[in-house]
Tab-separated table of C-alpha atoms in Angstrom:
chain	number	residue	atom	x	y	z
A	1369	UNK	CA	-13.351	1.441	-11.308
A	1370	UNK	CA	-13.941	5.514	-11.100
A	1371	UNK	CA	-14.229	5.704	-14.574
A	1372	UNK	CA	-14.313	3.107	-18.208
A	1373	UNK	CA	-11.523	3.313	-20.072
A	1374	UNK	CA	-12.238	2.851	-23.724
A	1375	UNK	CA	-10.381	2.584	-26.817
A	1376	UNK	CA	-10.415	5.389	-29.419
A	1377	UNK	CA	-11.597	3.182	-31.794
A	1378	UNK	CA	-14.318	2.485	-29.447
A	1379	UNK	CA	-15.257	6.674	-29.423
A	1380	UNK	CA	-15.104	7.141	-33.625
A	1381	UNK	CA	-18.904	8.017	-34.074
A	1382	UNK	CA	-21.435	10.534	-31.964
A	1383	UNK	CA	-22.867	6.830	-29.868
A	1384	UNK	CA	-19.957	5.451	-27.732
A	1385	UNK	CA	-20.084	1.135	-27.217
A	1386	UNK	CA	-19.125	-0.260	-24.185
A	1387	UNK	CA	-18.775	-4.497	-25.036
A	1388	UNK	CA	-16.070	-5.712	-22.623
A	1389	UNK	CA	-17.210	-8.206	-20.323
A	1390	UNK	CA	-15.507	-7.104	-17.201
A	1391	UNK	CA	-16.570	-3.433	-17.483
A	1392	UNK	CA	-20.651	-4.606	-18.162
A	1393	UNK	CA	-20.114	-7.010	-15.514
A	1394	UNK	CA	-18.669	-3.882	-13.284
A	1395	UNK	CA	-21.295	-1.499	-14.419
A	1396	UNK	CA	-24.192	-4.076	-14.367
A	1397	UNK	CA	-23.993	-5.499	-10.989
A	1398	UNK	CA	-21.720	-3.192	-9.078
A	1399	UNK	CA	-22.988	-0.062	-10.118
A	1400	UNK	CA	-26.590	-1.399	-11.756
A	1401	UNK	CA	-26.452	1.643	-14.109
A	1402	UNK	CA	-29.215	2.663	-16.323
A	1403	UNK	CA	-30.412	4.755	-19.168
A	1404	UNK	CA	-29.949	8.479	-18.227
A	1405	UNK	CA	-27.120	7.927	-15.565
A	1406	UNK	CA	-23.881	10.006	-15.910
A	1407	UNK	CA	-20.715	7.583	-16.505
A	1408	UNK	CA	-16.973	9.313	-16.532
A	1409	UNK	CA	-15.330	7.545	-19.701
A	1410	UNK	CA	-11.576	7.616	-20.346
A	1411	UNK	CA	-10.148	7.586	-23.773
A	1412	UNK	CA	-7.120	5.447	-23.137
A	1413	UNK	CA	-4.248	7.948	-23.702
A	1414	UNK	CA	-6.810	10.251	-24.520
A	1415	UNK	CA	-9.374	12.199	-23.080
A	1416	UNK	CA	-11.732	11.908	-20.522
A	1417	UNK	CA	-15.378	12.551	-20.831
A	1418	UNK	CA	-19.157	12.863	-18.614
A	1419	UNK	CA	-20.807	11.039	-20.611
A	1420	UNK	CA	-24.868	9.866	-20.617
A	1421	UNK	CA	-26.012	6.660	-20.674
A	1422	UNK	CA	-28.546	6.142	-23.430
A	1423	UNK	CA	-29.008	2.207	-23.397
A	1424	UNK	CA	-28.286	-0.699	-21.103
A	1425	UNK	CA	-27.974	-4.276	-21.825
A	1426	UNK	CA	-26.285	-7.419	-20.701
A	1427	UNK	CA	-23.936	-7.340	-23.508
A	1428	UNK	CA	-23.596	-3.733	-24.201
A	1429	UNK	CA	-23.705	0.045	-22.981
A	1430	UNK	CA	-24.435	2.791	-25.070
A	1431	UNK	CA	-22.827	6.209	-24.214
A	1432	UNK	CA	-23.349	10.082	-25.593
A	1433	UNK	CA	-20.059	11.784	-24.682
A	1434	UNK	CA	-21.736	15.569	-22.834
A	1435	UNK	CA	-18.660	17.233	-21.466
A	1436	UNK	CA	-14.870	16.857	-21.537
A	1437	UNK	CA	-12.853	16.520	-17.758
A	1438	UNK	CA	-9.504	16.849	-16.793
A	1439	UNK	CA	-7.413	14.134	-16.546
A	1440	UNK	CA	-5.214	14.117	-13.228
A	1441	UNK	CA	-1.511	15.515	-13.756
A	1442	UNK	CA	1.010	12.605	-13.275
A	1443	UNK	CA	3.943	12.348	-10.356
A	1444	UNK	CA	7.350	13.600	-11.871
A	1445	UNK	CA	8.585	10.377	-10.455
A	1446	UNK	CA	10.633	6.801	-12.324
A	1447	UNK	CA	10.198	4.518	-10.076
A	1448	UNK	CA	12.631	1.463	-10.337
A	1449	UNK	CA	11.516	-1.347	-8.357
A	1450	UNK	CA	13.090	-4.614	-8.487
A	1451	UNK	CA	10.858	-7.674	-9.777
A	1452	UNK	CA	8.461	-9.230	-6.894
A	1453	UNK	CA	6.648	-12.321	-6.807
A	1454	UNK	CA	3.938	-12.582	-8.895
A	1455	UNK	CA	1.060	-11.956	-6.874
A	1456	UNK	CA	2.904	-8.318	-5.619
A	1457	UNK	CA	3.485	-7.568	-9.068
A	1458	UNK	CA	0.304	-7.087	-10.095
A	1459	UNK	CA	-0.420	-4.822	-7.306
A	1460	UNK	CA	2.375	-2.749	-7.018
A	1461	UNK	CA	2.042	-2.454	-11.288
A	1462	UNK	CA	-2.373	-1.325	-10.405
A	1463	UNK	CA	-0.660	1.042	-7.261
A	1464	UNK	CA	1.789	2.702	-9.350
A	1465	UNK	CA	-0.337	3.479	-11.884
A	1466	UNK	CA	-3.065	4.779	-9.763
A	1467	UNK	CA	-0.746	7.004	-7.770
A	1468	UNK	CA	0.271	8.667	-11.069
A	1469	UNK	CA	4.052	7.043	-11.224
A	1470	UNK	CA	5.115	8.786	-14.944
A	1471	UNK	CA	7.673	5.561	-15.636
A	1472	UNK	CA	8.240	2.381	-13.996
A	1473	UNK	CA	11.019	0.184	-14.589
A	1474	UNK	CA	11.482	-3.310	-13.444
A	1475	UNK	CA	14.476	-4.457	-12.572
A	1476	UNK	CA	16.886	-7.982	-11.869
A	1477	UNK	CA	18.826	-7.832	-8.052
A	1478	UNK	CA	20.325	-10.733	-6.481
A	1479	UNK	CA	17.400	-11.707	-4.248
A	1480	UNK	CA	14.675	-11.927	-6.980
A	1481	UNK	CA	14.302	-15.202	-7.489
A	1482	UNK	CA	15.106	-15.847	-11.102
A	1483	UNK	CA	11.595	-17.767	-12.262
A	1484	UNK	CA	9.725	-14.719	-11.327
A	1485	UNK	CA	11.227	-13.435	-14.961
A	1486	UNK	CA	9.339	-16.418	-16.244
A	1487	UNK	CA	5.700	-15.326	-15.081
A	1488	UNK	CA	2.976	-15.361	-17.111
A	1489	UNK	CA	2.143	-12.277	-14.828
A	1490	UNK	CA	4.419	-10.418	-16.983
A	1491	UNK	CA	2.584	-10.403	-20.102
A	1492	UNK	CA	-0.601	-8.860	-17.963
A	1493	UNK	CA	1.108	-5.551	-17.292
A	1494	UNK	CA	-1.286	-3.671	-19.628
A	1495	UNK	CA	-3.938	-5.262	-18.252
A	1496	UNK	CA	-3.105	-4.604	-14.917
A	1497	UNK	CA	-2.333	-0.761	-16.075
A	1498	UNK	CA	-5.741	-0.247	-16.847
A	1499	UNK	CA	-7.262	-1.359	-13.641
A	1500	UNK	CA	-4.843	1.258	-12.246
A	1501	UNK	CA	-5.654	3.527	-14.517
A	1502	UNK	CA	-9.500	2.761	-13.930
A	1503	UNK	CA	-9.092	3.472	-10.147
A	1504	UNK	CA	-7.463	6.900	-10.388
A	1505	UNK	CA	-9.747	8.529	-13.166
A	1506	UNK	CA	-6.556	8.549	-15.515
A	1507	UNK	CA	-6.381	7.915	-19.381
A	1508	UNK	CA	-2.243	7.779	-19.613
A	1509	UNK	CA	-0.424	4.839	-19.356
A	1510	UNK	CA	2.749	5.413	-17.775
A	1511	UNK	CA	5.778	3.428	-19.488
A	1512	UNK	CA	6.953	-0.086	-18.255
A	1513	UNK	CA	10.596	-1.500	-18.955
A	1514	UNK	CA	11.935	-4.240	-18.194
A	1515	UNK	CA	15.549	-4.766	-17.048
A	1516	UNK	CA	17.223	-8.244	-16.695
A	1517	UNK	CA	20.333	-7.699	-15.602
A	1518	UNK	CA	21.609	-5.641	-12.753
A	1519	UNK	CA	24.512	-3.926	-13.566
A	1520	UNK	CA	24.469	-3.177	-16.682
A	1521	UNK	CA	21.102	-1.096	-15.901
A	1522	UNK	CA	23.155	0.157	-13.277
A	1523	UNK	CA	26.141	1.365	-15.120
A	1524	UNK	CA	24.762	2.383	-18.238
A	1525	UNK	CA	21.066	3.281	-17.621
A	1526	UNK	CA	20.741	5.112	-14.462
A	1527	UNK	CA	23.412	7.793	-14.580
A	1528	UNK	CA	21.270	8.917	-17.409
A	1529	UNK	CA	18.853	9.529	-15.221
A	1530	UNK	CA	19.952	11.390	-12.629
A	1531	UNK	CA	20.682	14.974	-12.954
A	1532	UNK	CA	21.087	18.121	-10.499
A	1533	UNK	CA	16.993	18.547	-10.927
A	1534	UNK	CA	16.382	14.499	-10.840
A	1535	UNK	CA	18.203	12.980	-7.949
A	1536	UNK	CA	17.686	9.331	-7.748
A	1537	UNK	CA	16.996	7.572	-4.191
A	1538	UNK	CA	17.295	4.494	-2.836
A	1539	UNK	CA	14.777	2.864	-0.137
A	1540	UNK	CA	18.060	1.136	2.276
A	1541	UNK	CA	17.195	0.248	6.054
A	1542	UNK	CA	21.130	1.190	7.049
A	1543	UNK	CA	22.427	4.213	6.395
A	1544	UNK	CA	21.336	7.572	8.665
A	1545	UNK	CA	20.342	10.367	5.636
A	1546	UNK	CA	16.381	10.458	5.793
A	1547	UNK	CA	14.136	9.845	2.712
A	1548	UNK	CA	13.518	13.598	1.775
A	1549	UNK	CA	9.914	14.620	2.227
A	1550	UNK	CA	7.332	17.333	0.494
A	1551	UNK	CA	9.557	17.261	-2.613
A	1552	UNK	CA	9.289	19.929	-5.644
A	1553	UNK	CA	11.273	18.756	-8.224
A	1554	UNK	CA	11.361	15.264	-10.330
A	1555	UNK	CA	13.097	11.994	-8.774
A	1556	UNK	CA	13.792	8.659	-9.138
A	1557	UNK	CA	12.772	6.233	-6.916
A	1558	UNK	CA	14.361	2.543	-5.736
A	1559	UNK	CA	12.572	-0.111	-4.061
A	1560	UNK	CA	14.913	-3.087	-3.356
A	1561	UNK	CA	13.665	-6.786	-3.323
A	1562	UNK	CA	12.175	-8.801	-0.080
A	1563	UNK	CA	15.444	-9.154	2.009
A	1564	UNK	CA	16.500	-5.972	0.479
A	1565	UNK	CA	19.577	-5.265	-1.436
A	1566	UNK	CA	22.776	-6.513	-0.787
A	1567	UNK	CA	25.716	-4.377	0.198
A	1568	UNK	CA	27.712	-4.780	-3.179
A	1569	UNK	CA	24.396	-3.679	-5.070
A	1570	UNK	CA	23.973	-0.262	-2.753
A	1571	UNK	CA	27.318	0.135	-3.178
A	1572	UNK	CA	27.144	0.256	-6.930
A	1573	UNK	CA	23.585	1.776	-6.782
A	1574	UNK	CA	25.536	5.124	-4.952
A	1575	UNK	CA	28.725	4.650	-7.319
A	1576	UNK	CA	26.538	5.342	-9.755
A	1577	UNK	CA	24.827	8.639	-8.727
A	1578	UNK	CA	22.112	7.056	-6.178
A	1579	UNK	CA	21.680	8.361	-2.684
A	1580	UNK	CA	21.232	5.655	0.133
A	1581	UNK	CA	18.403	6.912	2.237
A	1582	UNK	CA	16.711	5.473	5.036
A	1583	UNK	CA	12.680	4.925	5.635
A	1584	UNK	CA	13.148	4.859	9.238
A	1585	UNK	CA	13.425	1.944	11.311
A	1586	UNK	CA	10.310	-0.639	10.711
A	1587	UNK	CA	10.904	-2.550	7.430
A	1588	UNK	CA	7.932	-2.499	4.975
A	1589	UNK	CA	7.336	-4.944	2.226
A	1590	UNK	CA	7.963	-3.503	-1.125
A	1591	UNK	CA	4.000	-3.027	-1.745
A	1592	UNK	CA	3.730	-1.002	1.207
A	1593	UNK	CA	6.815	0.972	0.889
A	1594	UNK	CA	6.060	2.243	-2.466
A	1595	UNK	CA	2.726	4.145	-1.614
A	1596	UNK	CA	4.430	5.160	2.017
A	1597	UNK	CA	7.428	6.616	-0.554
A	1598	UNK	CA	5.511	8.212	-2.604
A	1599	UNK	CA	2.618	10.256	-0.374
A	1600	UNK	CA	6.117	11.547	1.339
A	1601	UNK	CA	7.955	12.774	-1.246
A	1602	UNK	CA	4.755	14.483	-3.062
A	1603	UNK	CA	2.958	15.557	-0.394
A	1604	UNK	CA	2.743	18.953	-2.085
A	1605	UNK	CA	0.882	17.326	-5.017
B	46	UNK	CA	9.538	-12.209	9.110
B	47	UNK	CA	12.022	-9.669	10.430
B	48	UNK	CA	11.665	-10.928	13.635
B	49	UNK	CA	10.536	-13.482	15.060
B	50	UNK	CA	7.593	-13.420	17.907
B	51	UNK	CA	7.809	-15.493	20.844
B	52	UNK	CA	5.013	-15.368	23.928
B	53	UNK	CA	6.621	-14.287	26.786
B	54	UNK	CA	6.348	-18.088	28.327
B	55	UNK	CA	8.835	-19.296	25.515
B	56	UNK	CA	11.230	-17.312	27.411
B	57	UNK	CA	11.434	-17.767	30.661
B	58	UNK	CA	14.531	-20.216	30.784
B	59	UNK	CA	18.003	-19.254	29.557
B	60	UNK	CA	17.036	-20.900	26.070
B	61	UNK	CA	14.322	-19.953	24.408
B	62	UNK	CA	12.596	-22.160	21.951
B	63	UNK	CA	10.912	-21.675	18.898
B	64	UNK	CA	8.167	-24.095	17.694
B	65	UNK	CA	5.444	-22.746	15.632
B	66	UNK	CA	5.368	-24.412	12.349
B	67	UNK	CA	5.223	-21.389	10.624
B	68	UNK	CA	7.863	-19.738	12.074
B	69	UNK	CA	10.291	-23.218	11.933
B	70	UNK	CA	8.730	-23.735	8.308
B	71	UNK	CA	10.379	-19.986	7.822
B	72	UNK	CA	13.487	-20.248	9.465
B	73	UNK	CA	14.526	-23.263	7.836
B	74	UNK	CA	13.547	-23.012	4.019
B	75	UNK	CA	13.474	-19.076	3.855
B	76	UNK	CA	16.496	-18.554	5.532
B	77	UNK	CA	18.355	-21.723	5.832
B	78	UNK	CA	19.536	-20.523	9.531
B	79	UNK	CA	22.081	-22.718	10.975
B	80	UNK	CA	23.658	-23.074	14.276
B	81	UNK	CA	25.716	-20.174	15.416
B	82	UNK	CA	23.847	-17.823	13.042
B	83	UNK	CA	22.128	-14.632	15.200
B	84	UNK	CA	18.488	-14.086	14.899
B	85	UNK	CA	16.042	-11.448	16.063
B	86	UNK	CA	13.384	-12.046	18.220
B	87	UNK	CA	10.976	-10.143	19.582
B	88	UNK	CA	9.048	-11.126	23.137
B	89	UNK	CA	5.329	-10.479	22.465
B	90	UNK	CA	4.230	-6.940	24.318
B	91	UNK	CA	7.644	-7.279	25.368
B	92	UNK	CA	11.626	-6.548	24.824
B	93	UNK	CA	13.525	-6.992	21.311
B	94	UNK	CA	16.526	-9.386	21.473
B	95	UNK	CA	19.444	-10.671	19.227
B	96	UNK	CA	19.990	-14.139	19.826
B	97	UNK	CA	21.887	-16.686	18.692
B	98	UNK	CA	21.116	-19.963	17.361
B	99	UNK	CA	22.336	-23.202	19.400
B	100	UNK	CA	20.119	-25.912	17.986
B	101	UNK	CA	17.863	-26.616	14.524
B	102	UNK	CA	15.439	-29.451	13.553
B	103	UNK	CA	12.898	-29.572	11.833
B	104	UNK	CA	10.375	-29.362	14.343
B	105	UNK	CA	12.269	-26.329	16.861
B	106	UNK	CA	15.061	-23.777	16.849
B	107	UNK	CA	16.968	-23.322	20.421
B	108	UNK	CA	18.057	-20.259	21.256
B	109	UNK	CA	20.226	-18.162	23.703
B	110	UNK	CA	19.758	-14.127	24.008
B	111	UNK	CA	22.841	-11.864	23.509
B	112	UNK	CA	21.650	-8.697	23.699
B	113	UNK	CA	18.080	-6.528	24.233
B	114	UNK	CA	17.620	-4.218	20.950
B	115	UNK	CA	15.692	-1.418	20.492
B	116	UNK	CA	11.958	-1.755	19.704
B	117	UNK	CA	10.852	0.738	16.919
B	118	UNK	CA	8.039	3.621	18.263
B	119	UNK	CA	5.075	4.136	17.247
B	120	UNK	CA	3.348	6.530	14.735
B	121	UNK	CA	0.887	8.735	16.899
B	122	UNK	CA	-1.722	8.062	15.059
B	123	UNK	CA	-5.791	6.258	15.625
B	124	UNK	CA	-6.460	4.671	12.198
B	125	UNK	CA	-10.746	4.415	11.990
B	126	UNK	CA	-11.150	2.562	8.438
B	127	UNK	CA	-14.492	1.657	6.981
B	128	UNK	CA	-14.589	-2.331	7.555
B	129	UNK	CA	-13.084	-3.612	4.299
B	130	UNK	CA	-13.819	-6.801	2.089
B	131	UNK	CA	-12.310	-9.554	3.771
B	132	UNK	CA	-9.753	-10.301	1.536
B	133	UNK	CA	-8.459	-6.551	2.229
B	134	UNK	CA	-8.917	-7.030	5.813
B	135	UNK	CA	-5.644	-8.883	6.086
B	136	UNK	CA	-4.109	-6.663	4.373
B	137	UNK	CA	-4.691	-3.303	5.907
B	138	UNK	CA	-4.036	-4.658	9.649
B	139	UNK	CA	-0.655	-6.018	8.498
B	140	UNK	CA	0.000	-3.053	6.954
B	141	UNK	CA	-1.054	-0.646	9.898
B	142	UNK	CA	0.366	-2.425	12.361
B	143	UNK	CA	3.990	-2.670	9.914
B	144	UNK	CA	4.181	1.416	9.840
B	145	UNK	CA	3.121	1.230	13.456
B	146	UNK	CA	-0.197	2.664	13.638
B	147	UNK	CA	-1.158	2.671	17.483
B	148	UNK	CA	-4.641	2.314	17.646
B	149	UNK	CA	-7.237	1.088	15.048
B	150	UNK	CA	-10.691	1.010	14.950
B	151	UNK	CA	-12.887	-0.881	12.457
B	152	UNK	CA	-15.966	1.055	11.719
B	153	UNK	CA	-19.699	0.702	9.849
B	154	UNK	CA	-20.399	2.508	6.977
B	155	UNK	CA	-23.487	2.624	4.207
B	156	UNK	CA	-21.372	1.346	1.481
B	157	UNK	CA	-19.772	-1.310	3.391
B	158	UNK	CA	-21.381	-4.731	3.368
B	159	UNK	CA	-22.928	-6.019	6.145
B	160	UNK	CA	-21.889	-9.422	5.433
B	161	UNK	CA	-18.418	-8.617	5.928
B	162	UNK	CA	-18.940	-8.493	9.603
B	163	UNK	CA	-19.796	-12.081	9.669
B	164	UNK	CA	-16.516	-12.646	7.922
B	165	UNK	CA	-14.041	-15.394	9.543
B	166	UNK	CA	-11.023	-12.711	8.848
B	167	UNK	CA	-12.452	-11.183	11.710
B	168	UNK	CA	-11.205	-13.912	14.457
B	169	UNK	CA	-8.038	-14.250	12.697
B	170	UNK	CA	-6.728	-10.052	13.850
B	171	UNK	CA	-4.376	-11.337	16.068
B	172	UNK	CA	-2.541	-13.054	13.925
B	173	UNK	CA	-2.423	-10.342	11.131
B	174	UNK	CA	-1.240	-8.557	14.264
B	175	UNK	CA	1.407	-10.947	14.677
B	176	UNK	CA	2.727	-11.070	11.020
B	177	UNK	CA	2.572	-7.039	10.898
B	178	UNK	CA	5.220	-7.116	14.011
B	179	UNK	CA	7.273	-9.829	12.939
B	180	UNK	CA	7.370	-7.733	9.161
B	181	UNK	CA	8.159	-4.410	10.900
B	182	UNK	CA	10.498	-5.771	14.130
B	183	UNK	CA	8.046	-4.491	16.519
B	184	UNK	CA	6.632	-6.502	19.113
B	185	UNK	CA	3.946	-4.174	20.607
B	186	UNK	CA	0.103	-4.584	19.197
B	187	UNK	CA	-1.955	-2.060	18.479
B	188	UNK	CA	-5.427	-1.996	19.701
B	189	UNK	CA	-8.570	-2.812	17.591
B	190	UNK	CA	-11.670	-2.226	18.164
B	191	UNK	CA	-14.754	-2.869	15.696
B	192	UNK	CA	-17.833	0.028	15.763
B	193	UNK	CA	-20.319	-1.818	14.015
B	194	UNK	CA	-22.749	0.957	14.084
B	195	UNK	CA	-21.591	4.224	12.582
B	196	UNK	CA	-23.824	6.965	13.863
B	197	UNK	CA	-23.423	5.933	17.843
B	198	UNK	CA	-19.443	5.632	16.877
B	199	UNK	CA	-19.446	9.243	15.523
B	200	UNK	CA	-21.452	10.744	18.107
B	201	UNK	CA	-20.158	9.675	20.988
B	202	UNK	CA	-16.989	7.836	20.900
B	203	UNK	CA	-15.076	9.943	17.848
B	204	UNK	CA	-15.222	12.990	19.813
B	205	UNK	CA	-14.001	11.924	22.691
B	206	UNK	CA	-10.814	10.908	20.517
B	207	UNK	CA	-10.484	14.829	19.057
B	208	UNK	CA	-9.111	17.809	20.324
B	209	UNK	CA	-6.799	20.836	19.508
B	210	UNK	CA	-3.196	18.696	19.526
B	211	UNK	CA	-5.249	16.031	17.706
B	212	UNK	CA	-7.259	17.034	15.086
B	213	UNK	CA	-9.451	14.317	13.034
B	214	UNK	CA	-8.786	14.447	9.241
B	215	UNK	CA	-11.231	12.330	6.563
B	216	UNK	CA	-9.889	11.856	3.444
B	217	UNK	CA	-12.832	12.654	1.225
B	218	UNK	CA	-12.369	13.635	-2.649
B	219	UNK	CA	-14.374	16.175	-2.918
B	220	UNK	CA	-12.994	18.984	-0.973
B	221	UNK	CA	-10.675	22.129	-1.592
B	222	UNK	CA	-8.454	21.687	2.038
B	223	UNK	CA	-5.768	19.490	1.306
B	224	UNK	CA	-4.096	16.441	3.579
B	225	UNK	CA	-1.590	17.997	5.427
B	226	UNK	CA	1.752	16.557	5.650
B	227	UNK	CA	4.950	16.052	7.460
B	228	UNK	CA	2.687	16.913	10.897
B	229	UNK	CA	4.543	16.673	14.513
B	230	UNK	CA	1.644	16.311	16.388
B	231	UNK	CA	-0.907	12.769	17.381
B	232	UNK	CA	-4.022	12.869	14.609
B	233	UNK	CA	-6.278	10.529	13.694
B	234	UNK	CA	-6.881	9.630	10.237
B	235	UNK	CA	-10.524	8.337	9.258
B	236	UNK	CA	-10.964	6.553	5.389
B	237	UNK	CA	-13.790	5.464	4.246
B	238	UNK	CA	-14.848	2.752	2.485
B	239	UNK	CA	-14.442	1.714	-1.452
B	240	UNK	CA	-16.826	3.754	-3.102
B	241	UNK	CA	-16.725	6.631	-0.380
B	242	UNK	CA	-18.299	7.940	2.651
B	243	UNK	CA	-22.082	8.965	1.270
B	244	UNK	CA	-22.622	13.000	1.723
B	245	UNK	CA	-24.562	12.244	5.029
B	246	UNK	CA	-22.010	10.202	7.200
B	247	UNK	CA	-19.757	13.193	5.364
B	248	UNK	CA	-21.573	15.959	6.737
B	249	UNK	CA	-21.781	14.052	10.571
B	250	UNK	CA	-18.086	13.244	10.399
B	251	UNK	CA	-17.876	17.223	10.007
B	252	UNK	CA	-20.009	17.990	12.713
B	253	UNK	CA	-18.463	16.303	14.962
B	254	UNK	CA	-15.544	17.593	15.094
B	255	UNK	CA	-13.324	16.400	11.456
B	256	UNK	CA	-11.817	18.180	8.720
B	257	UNK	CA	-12.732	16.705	5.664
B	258	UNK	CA	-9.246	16.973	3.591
B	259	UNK	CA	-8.215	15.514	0.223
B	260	UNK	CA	-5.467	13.679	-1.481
B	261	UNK	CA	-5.820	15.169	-4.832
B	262	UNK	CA	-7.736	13.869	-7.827
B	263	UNK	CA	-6.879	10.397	-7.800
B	264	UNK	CA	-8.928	8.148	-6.314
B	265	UNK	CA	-6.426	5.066	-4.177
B	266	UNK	CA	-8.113	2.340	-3.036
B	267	UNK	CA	-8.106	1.908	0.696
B	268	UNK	CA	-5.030	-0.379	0.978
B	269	UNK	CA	-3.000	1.971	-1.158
B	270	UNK	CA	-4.847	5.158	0.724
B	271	UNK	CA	-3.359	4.051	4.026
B	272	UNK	CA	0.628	3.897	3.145
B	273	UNK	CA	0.203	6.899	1.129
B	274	UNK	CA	-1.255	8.974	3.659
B	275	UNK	CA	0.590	7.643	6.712
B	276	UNK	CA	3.982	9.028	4.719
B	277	UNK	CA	2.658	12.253	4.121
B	278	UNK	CA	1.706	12.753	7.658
B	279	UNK	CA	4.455	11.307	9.140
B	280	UNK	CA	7.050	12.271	7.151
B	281	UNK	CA	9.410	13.724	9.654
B	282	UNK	CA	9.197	10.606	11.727
């Protein structure tokens, strides 16, 4: 946690409250704050703030906003990844945030297993987005969708996507183009499921305006792949 | 499992057998493999094979080999990382050894807790090691060592490890030189642990012999720190 994201109702008056238990927890025995200390503060989808601690307890923090910070510019990236188990979810969801991803979108393929639309995972997302959030020193919340079935998101939601200044890539062990690197323009972004796509969804991914490229030739799970994607296409950011 | 690793005595016949519960447990309800099916398999330290499948129970898998494949290289790269919580542990050696970081080293550091070098992950690096190859298709380790004391390490084994075709980068936060990227040269890549490097191990780092470069305002957490900057680096691999 770099910095405490708060609500704006939480940041009305002059004296800011902090009263969640997982952030007095965090800033009680992790960081064992105390009056006087500087705390960076986040207005979620706001701004961000120095702020000055002006009382401690175990149920509450008390905050005087001093100066206002910048909040980190986002990636000009959607990335569409398609549903993992549970336990990945929540950390690719944290990662992608945290990295600065500007729109994630979930989607069905024929190796996610179906149940994993049934996790009560799923209705964490903005929880999870705020740890991410959290981590970086962001305020934003990128936007999540959700996409159930394959082609149909295929068909009619991704060629809207993709433009000449947007071109739209997807993670595939076989094929020889390279993953572009040190990008300066927007993209979208395809991670398949574990086991990876199967031929007749690449083939419909580049019938539809994708381009097939390849990560090289060791196979990362979709957790790894996505930061690994992402510091090589922006590493101008 | 993208491969699957056998010791080198599993193959010393003409079939080769397979019997490590994990591996069988794998093989039979992950992938359902059947007789006739090919399967890759690496040879620990050794050669990459496709093989074919002649027998299944439930307690071994028979194999013959059909042809040697080729094993993926490595990234030229010595990853130091500050020893992480245990639970992160596992995850950072699979991952490092996945994108086929050469050499790791495991190092102290004032924000890193001491108990974590008492932790039981620690015995269990091999077979990280062993999932990381079997994820990625390699079948060559990396080495790891462990530097539990960081001043000794910095002195007088991390510049032995520097010179001009392989410079020493720390990812640090707080500096205007930035990470570079898409490199054709060996480096070696230090990150520090959650919370950060403290201005004094910082300052030795620098003075013996590292740049101190950053990855923009976002703070990543070490697991997410490692993908993101092996991509930019190695982005022409």
């Amino acid at each position: 946690m770099n910095i405490v994201l708060l609500d704006s109702r939480q940041t009305q008056s002059d004296i800011w409250k902090i009263s969640s238990d997982r952030q007095i927890a965090h800033l009680n025995s992790h960081l064992a704050v105390k009056v006087g200390d500087t705390l960076k503060v986040g207005i979620r989808d706001g701004d961000r703030y120095l702020t000055e601690i002006i009382a401690v307890s175990e149920r509450e923090v008390l905050l005087r906003p001093i100066q206002k910070e910048a909040v980190p510019a986002k990636l000009p990236v959607t990335l569409i990844v398609a549903l993992p188990r549970p336990k990945v979810l929540r950390r690719i969801i944290m990662d992608a945030v945290t990295m600065g991803v500007q729109h994630i979108r979930l989607i069905h393929s024929y190796r996610v297993d179906k149940s994993y639309w049934q996790t009560p995972f799923l209705q964490q997302l903005e929880h999870y987005m705020t740890l991410g959030l959290e981590q970086a020193g962001d305020t934003i919340a990128p936007k999540i969708e959700l996409h159930k079935r394959f082609k149909p998101f295929v068909e009619d939601v991704l060629p809207q996507l993709i433009d000449e200044h947007c071109p739209a890539y997807v993670a595939h062990p076989y094929t020889e183009q390279k993953m572009p690197f040190a990008i300066e323009h927007a993209c979208t972004v395809i991670i398949g499921p574990e086991g990876g796509f199967i031929p007749y969804e690449i083939d419909l991914l580049i019938k539809n305006g994708c381009q097939a490229v390849s990560l090289g030739n060791r196979i990362l799970r979709t957790e790894t792949a996505i930061p690994y994607v992402l510091g090589r296409l922006f590493s101008t950011c």
